[in-house]
mmCIF file of C-alpha atoms in Angstrom:
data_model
loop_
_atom_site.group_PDB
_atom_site.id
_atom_site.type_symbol
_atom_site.label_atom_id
_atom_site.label_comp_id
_atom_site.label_asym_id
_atom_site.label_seq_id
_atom_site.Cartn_x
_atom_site.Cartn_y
_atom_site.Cartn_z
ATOM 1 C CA UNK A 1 123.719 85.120 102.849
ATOM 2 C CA UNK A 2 119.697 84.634 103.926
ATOM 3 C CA UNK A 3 119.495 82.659 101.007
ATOM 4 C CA UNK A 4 122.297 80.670 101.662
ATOM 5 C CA UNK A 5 120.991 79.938 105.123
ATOM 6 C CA UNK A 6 117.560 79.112 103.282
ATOM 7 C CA UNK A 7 119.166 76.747 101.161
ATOM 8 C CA UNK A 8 120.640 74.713 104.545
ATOM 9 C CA UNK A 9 117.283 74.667 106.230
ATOM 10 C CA UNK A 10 115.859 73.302 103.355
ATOM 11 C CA UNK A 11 118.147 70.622 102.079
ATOM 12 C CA UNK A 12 117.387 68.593 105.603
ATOM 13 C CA UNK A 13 115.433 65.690 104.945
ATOM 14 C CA UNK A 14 111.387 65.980 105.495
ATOM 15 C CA UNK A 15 111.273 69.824 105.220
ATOM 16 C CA UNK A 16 108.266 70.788 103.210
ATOM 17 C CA UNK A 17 106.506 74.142 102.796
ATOM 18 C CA UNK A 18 103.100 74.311 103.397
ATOM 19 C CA UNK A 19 100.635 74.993 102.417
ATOM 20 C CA UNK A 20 101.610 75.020 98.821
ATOM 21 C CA UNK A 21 102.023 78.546 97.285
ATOM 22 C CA UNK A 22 100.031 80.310 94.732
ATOM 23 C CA UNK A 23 101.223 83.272 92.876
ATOM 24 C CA UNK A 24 98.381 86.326 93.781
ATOM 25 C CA UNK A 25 99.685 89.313 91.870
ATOM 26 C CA UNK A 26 99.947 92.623 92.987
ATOM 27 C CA UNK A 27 96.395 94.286 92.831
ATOM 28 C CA UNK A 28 96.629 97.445 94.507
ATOM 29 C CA UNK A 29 100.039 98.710 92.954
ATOM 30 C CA UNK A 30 98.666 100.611 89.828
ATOM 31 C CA UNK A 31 96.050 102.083 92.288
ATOM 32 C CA UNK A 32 99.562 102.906 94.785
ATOM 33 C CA UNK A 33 101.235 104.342 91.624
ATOM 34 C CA UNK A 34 98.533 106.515 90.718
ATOM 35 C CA UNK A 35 97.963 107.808 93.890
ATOM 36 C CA UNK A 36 101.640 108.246 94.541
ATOM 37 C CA UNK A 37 102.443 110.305 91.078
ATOM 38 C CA UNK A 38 99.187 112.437 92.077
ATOM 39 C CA UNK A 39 100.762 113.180 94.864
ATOM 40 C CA UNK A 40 104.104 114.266 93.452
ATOM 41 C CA UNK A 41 102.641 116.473 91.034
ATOM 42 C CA UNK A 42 100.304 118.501 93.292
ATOM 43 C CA UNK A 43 102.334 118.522 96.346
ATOM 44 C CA UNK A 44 104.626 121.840 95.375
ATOM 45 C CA UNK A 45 101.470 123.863 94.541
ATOM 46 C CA UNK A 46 99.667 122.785 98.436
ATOM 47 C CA UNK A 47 103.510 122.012 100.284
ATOM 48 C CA UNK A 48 102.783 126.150 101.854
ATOM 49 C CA UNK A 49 98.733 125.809 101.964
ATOM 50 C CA UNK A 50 99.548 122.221 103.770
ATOM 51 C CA UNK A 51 102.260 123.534 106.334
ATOM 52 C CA UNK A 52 99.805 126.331 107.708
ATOM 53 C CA UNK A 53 96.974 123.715 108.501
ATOM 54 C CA UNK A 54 99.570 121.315 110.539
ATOM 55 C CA UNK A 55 100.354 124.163 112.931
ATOM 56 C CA UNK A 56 96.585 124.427 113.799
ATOM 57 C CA UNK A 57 96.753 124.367 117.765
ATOM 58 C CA UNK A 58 93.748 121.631 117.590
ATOM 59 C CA UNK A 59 96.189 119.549 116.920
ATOM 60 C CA UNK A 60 97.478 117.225 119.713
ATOM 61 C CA UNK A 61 100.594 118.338 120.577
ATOM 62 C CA UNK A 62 101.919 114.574 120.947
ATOM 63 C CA UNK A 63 101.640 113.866 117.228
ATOM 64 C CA UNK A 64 102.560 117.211 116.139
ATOM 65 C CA UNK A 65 104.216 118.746 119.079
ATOM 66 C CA UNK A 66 103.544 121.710 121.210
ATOM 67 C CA UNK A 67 102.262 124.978 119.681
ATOM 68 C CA UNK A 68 103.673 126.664 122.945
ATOM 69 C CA UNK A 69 106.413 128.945 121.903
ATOM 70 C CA UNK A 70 109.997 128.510 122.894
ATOM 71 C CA UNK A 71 112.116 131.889 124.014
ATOM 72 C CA UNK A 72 114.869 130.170 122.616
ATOM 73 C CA UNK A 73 113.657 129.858 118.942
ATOM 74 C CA UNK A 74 110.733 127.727 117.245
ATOM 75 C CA UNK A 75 107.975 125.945 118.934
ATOM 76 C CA UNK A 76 107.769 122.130 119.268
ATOM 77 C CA UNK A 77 104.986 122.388 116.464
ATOM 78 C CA UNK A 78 107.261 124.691 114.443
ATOM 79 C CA UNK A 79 110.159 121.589 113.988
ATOM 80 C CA UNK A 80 108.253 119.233 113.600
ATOM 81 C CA UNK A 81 105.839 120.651 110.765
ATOM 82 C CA UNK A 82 109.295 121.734 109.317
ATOM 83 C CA UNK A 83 110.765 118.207 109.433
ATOM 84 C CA UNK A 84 107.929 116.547 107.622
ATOM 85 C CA UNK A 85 107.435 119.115 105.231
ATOM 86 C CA UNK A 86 111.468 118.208 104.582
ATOM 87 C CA UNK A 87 110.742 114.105 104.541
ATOM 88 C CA UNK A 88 107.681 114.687 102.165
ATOM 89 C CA UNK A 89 109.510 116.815 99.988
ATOM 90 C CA UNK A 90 112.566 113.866 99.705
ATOM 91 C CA UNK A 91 109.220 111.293 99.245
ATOM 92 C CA UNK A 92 107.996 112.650 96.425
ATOM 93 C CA UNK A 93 111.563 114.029 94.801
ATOM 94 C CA UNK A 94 112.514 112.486 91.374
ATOM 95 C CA UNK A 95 114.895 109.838 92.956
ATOM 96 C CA UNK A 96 111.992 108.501 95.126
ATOM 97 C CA UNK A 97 110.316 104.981 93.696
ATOM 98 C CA UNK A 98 107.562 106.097 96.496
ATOM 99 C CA UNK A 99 107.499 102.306 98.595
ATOM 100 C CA UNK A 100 108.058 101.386 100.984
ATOM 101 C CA UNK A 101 106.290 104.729 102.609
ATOM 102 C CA UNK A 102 108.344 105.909 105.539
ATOM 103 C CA UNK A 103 106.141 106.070 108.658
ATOM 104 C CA UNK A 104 105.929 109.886 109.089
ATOM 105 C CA UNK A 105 104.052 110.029 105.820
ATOM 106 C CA UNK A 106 100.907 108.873 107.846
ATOM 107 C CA UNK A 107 100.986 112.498 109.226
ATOM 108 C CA UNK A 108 99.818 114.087 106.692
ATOM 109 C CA UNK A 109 96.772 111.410 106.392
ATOM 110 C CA UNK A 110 93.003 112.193 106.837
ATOM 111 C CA UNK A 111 92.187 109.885 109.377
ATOM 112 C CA UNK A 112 95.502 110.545 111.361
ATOM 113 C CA UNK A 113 95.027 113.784 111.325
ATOM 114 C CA UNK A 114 91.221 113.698 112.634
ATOM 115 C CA UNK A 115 92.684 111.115 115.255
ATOM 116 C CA UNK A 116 94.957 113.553 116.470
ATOM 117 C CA UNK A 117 92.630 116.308 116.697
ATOM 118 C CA UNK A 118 91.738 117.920 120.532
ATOM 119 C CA UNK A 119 88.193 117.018 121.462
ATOM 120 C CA UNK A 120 85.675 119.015 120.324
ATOM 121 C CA UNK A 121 87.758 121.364 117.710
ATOM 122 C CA UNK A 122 87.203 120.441 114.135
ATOM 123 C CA UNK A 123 90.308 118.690 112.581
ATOM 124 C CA UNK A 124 91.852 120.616 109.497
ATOM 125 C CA UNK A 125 91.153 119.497 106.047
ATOM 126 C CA UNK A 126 92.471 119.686 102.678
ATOM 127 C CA UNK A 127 92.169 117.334 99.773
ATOM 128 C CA UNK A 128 95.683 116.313 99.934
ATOM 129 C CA UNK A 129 95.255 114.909 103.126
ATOM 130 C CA UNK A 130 92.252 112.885 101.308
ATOM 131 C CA UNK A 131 94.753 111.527 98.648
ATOM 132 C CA UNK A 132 97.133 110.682 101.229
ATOM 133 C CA UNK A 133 94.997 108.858 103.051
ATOM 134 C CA UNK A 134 94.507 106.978 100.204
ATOM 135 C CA UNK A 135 98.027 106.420 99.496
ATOM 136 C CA UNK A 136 98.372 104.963 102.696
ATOM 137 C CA UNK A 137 95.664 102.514 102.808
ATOM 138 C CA UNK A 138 97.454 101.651 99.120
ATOM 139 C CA UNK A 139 100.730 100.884 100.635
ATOM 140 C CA UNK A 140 99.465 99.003 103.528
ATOM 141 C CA UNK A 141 97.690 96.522 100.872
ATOM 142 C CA UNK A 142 100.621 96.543 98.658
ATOM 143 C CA UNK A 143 102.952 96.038 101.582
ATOM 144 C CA UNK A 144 100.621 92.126 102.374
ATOM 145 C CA UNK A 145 100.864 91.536 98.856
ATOM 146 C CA UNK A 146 104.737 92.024 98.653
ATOM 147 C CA UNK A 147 105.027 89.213 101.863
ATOM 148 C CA UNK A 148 102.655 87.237 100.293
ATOM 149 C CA UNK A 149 105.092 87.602 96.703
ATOM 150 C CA UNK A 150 108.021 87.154 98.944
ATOM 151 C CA UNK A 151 106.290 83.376 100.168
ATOM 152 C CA UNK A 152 105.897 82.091 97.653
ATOM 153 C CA UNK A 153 109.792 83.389 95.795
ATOM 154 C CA UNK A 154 111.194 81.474 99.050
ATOM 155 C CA UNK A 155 108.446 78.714 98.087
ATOM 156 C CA UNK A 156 109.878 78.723 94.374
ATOM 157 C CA UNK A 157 113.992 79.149 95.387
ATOM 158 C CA UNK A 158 113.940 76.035 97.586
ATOM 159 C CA UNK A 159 112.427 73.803 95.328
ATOM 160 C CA UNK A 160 114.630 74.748 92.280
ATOM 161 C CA UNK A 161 117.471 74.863 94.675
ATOM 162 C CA UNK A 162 117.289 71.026 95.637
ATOM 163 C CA UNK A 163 116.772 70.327 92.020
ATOM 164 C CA UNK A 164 119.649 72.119 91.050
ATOM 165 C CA UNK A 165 121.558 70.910 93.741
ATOM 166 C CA UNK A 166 120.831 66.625 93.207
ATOM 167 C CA UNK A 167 121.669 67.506 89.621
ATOM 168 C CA UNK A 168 124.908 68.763 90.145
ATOM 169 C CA UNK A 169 125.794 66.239 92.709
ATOM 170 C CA UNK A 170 125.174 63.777 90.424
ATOM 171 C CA UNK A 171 126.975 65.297 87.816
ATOM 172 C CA UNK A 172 130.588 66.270 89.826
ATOM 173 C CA UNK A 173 129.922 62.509 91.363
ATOM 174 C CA UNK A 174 129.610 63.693 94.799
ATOM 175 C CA UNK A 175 127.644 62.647 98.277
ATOM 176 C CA UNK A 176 127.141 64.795 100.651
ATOM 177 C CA UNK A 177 126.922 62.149 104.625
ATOM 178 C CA UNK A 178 123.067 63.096 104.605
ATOM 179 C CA UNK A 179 122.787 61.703 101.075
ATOM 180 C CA UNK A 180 123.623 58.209 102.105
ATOM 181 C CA UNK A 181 120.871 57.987 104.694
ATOM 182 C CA UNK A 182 118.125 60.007 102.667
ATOM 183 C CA UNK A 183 119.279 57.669 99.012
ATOM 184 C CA UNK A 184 118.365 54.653 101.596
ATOM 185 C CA UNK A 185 115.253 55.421 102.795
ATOM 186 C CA UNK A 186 113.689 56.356 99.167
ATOM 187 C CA UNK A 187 114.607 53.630 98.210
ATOM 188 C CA UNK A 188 112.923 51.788 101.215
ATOM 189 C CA UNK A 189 109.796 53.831 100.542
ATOM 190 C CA UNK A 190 110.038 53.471 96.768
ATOM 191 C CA UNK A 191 108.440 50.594 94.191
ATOM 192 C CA UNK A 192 111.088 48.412 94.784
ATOM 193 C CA UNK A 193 111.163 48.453 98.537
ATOM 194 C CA UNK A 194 110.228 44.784 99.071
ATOM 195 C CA UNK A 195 113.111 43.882 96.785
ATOM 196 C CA UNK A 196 115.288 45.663 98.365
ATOM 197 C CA UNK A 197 114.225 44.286 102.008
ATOM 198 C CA UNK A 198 114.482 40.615 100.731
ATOM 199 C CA UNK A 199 117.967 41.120 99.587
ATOM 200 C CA UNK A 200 119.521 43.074 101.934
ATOM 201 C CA UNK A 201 118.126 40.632 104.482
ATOM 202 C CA UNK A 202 119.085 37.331 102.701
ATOM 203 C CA UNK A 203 122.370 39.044 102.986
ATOM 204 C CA UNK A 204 123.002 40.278 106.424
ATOM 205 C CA UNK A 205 121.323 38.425 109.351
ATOM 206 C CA UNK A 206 121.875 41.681 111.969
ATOM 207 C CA UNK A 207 123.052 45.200 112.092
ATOM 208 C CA UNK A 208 125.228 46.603 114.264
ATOM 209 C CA UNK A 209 124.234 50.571 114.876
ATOM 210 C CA UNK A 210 127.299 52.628 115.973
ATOM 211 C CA UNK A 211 126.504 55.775 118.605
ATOM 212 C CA UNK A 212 122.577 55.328 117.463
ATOM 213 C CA UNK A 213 121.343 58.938 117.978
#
């Protein structure tokens, strides 16, 4: 359907797509799958080791929640360590492909975590907050590079699409109302232009313009 509604937009007469589109390549995706297979294999031996550090009470109780405990059950910081330790655990299962990286995987990043830290307590550290951090700054690249990609396969579908689409008008013998007015002016801007002029007006002396719009 978007590319249906791609191929409208572009069929009009005078669209163009500028500036013209280079292919880039993806250069940060080995370093994303490299950092994102790290992370699968040593998350289950640092998941418990990880858990601990996130319910440090330096922690600002608006990224991580409250510490303060709850006579009804778990604290705040209790569900909400619990529910990331869930989401990274379905991140880095065997069903994940790893990208896009959901948003609560920043959590568990160096420089949020040192962000979120009270003022003047030291933030918590471990290096899998490092190689998440990493990650992170991975995806964010990879993330530019896939809208950049995604340019220039838009650039790539229109043109092929009013190539394909002239050729098979032509072939089935068909004109679409649009065609009639676009066929005319190439050929008024075209190398036979003054030819065409001369003739047509040796042959008509006026035109009459119905509902001129």
């Amino acid at each position: 359907e978007y590319f249906q509604r791609l191929i409208q937009k572009a069929s009009a007469p005078g669209v163009r797509v500028i500036p013209e589109q280079v292919e880039h390549g993806f250069e940060h995706l080995s370093d994303f799958r490299r950092y994102f297979e790290k992370l699968r294999q040593e998350w289950p031996q640092f998941r418990e080791d990880v858990a601990a550090l996130l319910l440090d009470p330096a922690l600002s109780g608006t990224s991580y929640g409250s510490t303060k405990a709850d006579v009804s059950g778990p604290s705040k910081r209790d569900l909400k360590v619990q529910g990331m330790l869930q989401e990274m655990d379905l991140y880095v299962s065997a069903q994940s492909i790893g990208f896009p990286i959901p948003s609560i995987i920043e959590n568990f990043s160096r420089q949020k975590i040192e962000k979120s830290t009270r003022k003047n307590c030291a933030p918590p550290t471990h290096q899998l907050f490092e190689l998440v951090e990493k990650l992170w700054a991975a995806g964010r690249l990879l993330e530019v590079e896939m809208a950049q990609q995604m340019v220039v396969l838009k650039s790539r579908f229109i043109e092929f699409s009013r190539k394909q689409l002239d050729a098979r008008k032509r072939s089935k013998n068909i004109q679409f109302f649009d065609d009639l007015l676009i066929r005319v002016h190439r050929a008024l801007k075209g190398p036979q232009a003054a030819l065409l002029t001369r003739s047509i007006q040796e042959k008509y002396q006026a035109a009459l313009v119905d509902e001129f719009q």
